[in-house]
Short mmCIF file of C-alpha atoms in Angstrom, two decimals:
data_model
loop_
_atom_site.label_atom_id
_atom_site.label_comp_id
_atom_site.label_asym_id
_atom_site.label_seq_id
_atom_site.Cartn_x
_atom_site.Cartn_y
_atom_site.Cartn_z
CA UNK P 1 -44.82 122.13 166.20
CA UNK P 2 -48.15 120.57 167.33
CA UNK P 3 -51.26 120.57 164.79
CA UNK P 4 -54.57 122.08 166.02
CA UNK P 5 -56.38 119.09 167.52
CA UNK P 6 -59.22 117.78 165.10
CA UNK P 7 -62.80 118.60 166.73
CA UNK P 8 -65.33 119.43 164.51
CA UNK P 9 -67.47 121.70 166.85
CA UNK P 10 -66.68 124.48 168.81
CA UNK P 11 -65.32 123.20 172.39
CA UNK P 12 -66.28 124.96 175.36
CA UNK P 13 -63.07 126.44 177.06
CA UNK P 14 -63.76 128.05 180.89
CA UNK P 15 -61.73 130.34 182.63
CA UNK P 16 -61.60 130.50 186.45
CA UNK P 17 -60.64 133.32 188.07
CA UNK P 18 -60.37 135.06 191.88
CA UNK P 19 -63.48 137.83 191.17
CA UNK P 20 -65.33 135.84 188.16
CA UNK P 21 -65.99 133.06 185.97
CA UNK P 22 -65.51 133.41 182.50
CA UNK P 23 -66.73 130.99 179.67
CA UNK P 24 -67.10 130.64 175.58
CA UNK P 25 -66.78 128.01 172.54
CA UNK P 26 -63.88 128.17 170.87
CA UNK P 27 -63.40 127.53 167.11
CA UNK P 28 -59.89 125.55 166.79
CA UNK P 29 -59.29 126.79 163.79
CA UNK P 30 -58.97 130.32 164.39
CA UNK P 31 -58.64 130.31 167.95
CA UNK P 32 -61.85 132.85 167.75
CA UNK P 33 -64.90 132.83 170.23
CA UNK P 34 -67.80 131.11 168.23
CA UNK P 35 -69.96 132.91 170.68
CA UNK P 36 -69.95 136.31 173.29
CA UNK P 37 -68.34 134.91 176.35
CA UNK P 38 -70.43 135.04 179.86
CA UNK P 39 -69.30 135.98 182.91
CA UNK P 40 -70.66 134.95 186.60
CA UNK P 41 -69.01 135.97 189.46
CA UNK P 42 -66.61 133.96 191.66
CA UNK P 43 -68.94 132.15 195.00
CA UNK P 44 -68.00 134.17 197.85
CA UNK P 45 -67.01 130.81 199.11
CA UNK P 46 -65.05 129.47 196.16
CA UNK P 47 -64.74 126.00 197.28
CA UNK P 48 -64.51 123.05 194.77
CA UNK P 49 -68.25 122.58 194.59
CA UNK P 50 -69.77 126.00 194.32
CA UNK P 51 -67.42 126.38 191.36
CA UNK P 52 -68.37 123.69 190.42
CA UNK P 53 -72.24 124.63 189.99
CA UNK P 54 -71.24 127.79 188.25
CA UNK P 55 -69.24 126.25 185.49
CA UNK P 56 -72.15 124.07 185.28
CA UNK P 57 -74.37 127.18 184.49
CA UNK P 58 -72.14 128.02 181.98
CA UNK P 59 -72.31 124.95 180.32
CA UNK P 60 -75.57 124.74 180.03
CA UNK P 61 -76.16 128.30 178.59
CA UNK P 62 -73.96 127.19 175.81
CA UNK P 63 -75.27 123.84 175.26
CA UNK P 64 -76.86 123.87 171.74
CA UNK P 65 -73.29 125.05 170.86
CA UNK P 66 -70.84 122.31 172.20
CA UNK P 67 -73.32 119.57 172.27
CA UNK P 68 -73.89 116.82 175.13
CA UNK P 69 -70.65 115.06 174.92
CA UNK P 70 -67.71 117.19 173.60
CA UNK P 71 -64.75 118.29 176.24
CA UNK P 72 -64.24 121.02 178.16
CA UNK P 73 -61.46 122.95 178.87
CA UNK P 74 -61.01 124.54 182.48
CA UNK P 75 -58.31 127.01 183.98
CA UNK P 76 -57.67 127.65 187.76
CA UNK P 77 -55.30 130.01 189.62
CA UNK P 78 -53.96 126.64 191.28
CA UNK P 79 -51.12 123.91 189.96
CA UNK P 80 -52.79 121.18 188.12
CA UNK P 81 -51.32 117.44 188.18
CA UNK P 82 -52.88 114.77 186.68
CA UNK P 83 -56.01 116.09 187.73
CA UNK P 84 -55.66 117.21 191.29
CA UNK P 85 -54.70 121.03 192.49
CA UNK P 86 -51.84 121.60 194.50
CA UNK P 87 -52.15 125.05 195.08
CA UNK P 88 -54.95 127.66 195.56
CA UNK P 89 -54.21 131.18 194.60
CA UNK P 90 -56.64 133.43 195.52
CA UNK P 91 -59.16 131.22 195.82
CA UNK P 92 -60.80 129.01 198.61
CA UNK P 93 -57.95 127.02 200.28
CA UNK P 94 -60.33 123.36 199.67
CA UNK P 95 -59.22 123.70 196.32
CA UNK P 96 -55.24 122.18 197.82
CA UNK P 97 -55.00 118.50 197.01
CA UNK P 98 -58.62 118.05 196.01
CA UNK P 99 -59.45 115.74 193.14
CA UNK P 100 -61.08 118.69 191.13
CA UNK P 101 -61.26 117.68 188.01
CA UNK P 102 -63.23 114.38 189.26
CA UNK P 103 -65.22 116.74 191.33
CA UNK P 104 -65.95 118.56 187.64
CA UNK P 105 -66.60 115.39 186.07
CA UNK P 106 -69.27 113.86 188.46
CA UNK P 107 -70.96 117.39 188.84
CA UNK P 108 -71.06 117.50 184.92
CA UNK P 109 -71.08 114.09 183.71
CA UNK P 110 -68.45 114.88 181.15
CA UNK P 111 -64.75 114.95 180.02
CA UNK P 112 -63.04 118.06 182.06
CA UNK P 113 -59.35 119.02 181.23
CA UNK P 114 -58.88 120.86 184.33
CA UNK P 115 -55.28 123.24 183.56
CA UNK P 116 -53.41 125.83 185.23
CA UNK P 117 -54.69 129.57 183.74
CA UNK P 118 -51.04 130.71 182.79
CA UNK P 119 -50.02 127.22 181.33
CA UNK P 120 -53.50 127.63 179.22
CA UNK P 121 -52.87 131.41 178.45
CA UNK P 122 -49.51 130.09 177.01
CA UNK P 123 -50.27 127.83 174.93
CA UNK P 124 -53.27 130.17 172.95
CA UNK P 125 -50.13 132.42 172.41
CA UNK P 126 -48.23 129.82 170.82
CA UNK P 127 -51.36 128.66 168.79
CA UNK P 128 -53.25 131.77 167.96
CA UNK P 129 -51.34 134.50 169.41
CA UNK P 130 -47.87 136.41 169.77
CA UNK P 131 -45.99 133.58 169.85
CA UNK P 132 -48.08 131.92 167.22
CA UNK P 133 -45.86 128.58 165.33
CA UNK P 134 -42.27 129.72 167.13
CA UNK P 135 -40.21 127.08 166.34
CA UNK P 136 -37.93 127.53 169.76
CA UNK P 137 -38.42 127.93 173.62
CA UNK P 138 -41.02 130.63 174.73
CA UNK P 139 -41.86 131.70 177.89
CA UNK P 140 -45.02 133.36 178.89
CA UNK P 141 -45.69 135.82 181.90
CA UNK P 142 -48.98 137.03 183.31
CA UNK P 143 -48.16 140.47 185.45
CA UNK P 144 -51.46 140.66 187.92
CA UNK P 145 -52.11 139.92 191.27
CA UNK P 146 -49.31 137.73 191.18
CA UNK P 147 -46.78 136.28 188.22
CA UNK P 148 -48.17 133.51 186.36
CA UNK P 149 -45.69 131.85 183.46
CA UNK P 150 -45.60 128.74 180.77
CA UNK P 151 -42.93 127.62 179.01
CA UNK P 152 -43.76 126.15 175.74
CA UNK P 153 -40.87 124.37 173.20
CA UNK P 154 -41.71 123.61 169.81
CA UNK P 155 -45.51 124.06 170.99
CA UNK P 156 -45.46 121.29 173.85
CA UNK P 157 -46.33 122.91 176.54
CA UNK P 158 -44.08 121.86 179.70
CA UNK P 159 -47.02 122.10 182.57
CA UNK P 160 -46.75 124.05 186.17
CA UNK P 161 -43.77 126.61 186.40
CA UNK P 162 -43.85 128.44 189.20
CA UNK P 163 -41.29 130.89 188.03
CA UNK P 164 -43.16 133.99 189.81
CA UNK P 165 -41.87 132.50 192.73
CA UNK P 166 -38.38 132.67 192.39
CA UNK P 167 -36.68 134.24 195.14
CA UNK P 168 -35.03 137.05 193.51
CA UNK P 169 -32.50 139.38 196.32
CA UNK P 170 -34.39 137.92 199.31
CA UNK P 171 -37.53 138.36 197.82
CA UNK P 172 -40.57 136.05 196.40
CA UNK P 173 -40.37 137.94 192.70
CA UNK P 174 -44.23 138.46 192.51
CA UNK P 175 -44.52 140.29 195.42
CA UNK P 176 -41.80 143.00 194.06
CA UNK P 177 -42.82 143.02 190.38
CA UNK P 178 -46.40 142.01 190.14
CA UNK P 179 -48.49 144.49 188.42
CA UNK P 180 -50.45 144.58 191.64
CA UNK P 181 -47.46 145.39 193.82
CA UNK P 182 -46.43 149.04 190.80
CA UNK P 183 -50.72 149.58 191.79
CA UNK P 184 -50.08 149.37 195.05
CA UNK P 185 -47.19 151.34 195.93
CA UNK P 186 -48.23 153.65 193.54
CA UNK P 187 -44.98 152.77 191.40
CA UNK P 188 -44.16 154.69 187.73
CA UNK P 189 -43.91 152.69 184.61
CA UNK P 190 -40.56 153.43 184.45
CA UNK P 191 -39.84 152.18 187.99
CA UNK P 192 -41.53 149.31 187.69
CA UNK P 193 -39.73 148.38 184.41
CA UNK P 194 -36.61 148.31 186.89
CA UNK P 195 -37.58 145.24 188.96
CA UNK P 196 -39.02 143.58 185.96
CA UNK P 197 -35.68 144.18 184.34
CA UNK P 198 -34.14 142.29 187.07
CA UNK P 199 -37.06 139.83 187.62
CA UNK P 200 -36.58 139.17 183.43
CA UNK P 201 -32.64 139.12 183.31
CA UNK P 202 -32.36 136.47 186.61
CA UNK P 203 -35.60 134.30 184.25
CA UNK P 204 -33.35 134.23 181.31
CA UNK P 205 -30.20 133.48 182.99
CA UNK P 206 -32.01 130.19 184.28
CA UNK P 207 -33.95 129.15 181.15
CA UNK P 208 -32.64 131.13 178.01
CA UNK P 209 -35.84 131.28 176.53
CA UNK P 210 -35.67 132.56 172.73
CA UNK P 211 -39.26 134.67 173.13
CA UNK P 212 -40.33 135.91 176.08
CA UNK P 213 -44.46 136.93 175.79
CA UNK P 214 -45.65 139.47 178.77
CA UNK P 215 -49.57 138.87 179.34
CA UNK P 216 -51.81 139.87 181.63
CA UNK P 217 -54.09 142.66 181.76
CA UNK P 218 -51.55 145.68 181.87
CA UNK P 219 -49.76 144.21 178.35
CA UNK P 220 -52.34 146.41 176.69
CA UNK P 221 -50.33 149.33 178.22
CA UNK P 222 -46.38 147.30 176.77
CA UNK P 223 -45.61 149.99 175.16
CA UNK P 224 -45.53 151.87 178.57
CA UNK P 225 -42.80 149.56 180.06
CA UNK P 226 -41.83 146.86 177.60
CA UNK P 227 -38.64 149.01 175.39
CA UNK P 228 -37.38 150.11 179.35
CA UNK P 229 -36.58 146.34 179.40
CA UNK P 230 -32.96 144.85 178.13
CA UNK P 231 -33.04 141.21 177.46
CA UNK P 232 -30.88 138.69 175.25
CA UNK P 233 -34.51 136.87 174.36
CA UNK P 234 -37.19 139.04 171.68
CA UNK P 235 -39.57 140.55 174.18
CA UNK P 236 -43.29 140.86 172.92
CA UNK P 237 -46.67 141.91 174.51
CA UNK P 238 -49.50 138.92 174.62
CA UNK P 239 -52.32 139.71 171.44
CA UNK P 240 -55.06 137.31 173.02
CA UNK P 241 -55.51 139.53 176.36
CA UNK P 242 -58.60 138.58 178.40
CA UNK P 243 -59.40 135.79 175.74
CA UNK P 244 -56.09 133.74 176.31
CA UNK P 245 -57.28 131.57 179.26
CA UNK P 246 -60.71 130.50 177.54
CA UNK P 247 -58.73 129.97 174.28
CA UNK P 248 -55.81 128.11 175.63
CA UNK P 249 -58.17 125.59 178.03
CA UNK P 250 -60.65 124.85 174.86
CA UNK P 251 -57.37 123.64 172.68
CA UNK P 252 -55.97 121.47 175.54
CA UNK P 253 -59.52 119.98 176.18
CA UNK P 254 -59.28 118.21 172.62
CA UNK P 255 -55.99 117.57 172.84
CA UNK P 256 -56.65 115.91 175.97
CA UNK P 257 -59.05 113.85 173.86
CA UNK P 258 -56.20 112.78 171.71
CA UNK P 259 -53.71 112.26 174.08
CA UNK P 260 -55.10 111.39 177.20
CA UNK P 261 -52.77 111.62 180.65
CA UNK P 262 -51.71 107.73 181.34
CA UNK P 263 -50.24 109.33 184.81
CA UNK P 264 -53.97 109.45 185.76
#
């Protein structure tokens, strides 16, 4: 397992998301907001640069907190490599193959650890939260608009699984099983547990996980769905909830720090 990186002062972790922006220190050690988190809302037009000038609102509100110079640690609904997004999920479509994390940097003048916000949400569970020092393979899922995941071994995260996108019977799997889709067609708990049973049981048979975490927003309702679910791996609702994102960004910010990306 992976230590908590050393950083004396809270680090500022900032989670980007389709209707709002969401920001707070984090204390490394407990994986606790040092401060009440503030929200703005998402630019209209969420391109790279009007995010860009919201996060640096939030920054500055928090200043006399994180100081001039520490990290920061960003999510976006997007796949992150070495710095640039591949992907835009529902978000402005500028955000595909932009340098953002440059475009962060010159906007802020300081070290951004730009990260995909199920790959951050991940690794606060393994940290902090449900899947807190598990010495095997876990795999997190965010049910929402879409499926987000992270798979974490021995608490190294291994970045930018797309597993919601699996085709599962002819079908993209998020747009069967996403919590959005059981809103939308107006789908019981217990019918919805059926085509996350068989999104879950085709997951496992490709990565055996040995702890499979469910996050997103409806976990706080597992105990609706999760026991309709049959699966070889121990299957366990996220604890961080909406906190997971900020959490998860702020730790990989100092890590960052420690061991920077020599793919950059």
């Amino acid at each position: 397992m992976t230590d908590h990186p050393v950083h004396s002062a809270p680090v500022l972790g900032i989670d980007i998301g389709g209707s709002g922006i969401k920001g707070a220190p984090v204390d490394l050690t407990t994986g606790e907001l040092a401060q009440k988190r503030l929200r703005i809302p998402t630019p209209e037009k969420s391109t790279p640069k009007n995010v860009a000038k919201v996060v640096g609102e939030i920054v500055e509100h928090f200043i006399d907190t994180i100081g001039t110079d520490g990290p920061i640690g960003v999510t976006i609904p997007a796949v992150v490599t070495h710095g640039q997004t591949r992907s835009a999920a529902n978000i402005d479509k500028s955000w595909i193959d932009a340098e953002a994390e440059k475009i962060f940097e010159d906007h802020l003048g300081r070290d951004i650890y730009l990260v995909n916000d199920a790959d951050a949400a991940g690794v606060a569970e393994v940290h902090y939260g449900a899947a807190k020092d598990h010495p095997g393979l876990v795999l997190l899922t965010t049910l929402g608009t879409g499926i987000g995941s992270a798979l974490v071994y021995r608490g190294v995260l291994i970045p930018n699984t797309e597993f919601g996108h699996l085709e599962i019977d002819g079908h993209d799997a998020e747009s069967r099983a996403a919590s959005s889709v059981k809103d939308k067609e107006g789908l019981s708990y217990t019918e919805w547990a059926k085509r996350l049973q068989r999104y879950y049981e085709r997951v496992e048979a490709l990565l055996w996980p040995d702890l499979i975490v469910v996050g997103g927003g409806v976990s706080k309702d597992a105990d609706k769905f999760l026991s309709k679910i049959s699966v070889h791996a121990e299957l366990v609702p996220a604890k961080l909830l909406n906190t997971a994102g900020i959490v998860g960004a702020a730790w990989l910010a100092a890590d960052r720090q420690q061991h920077p990306d020599l793919l950059k």
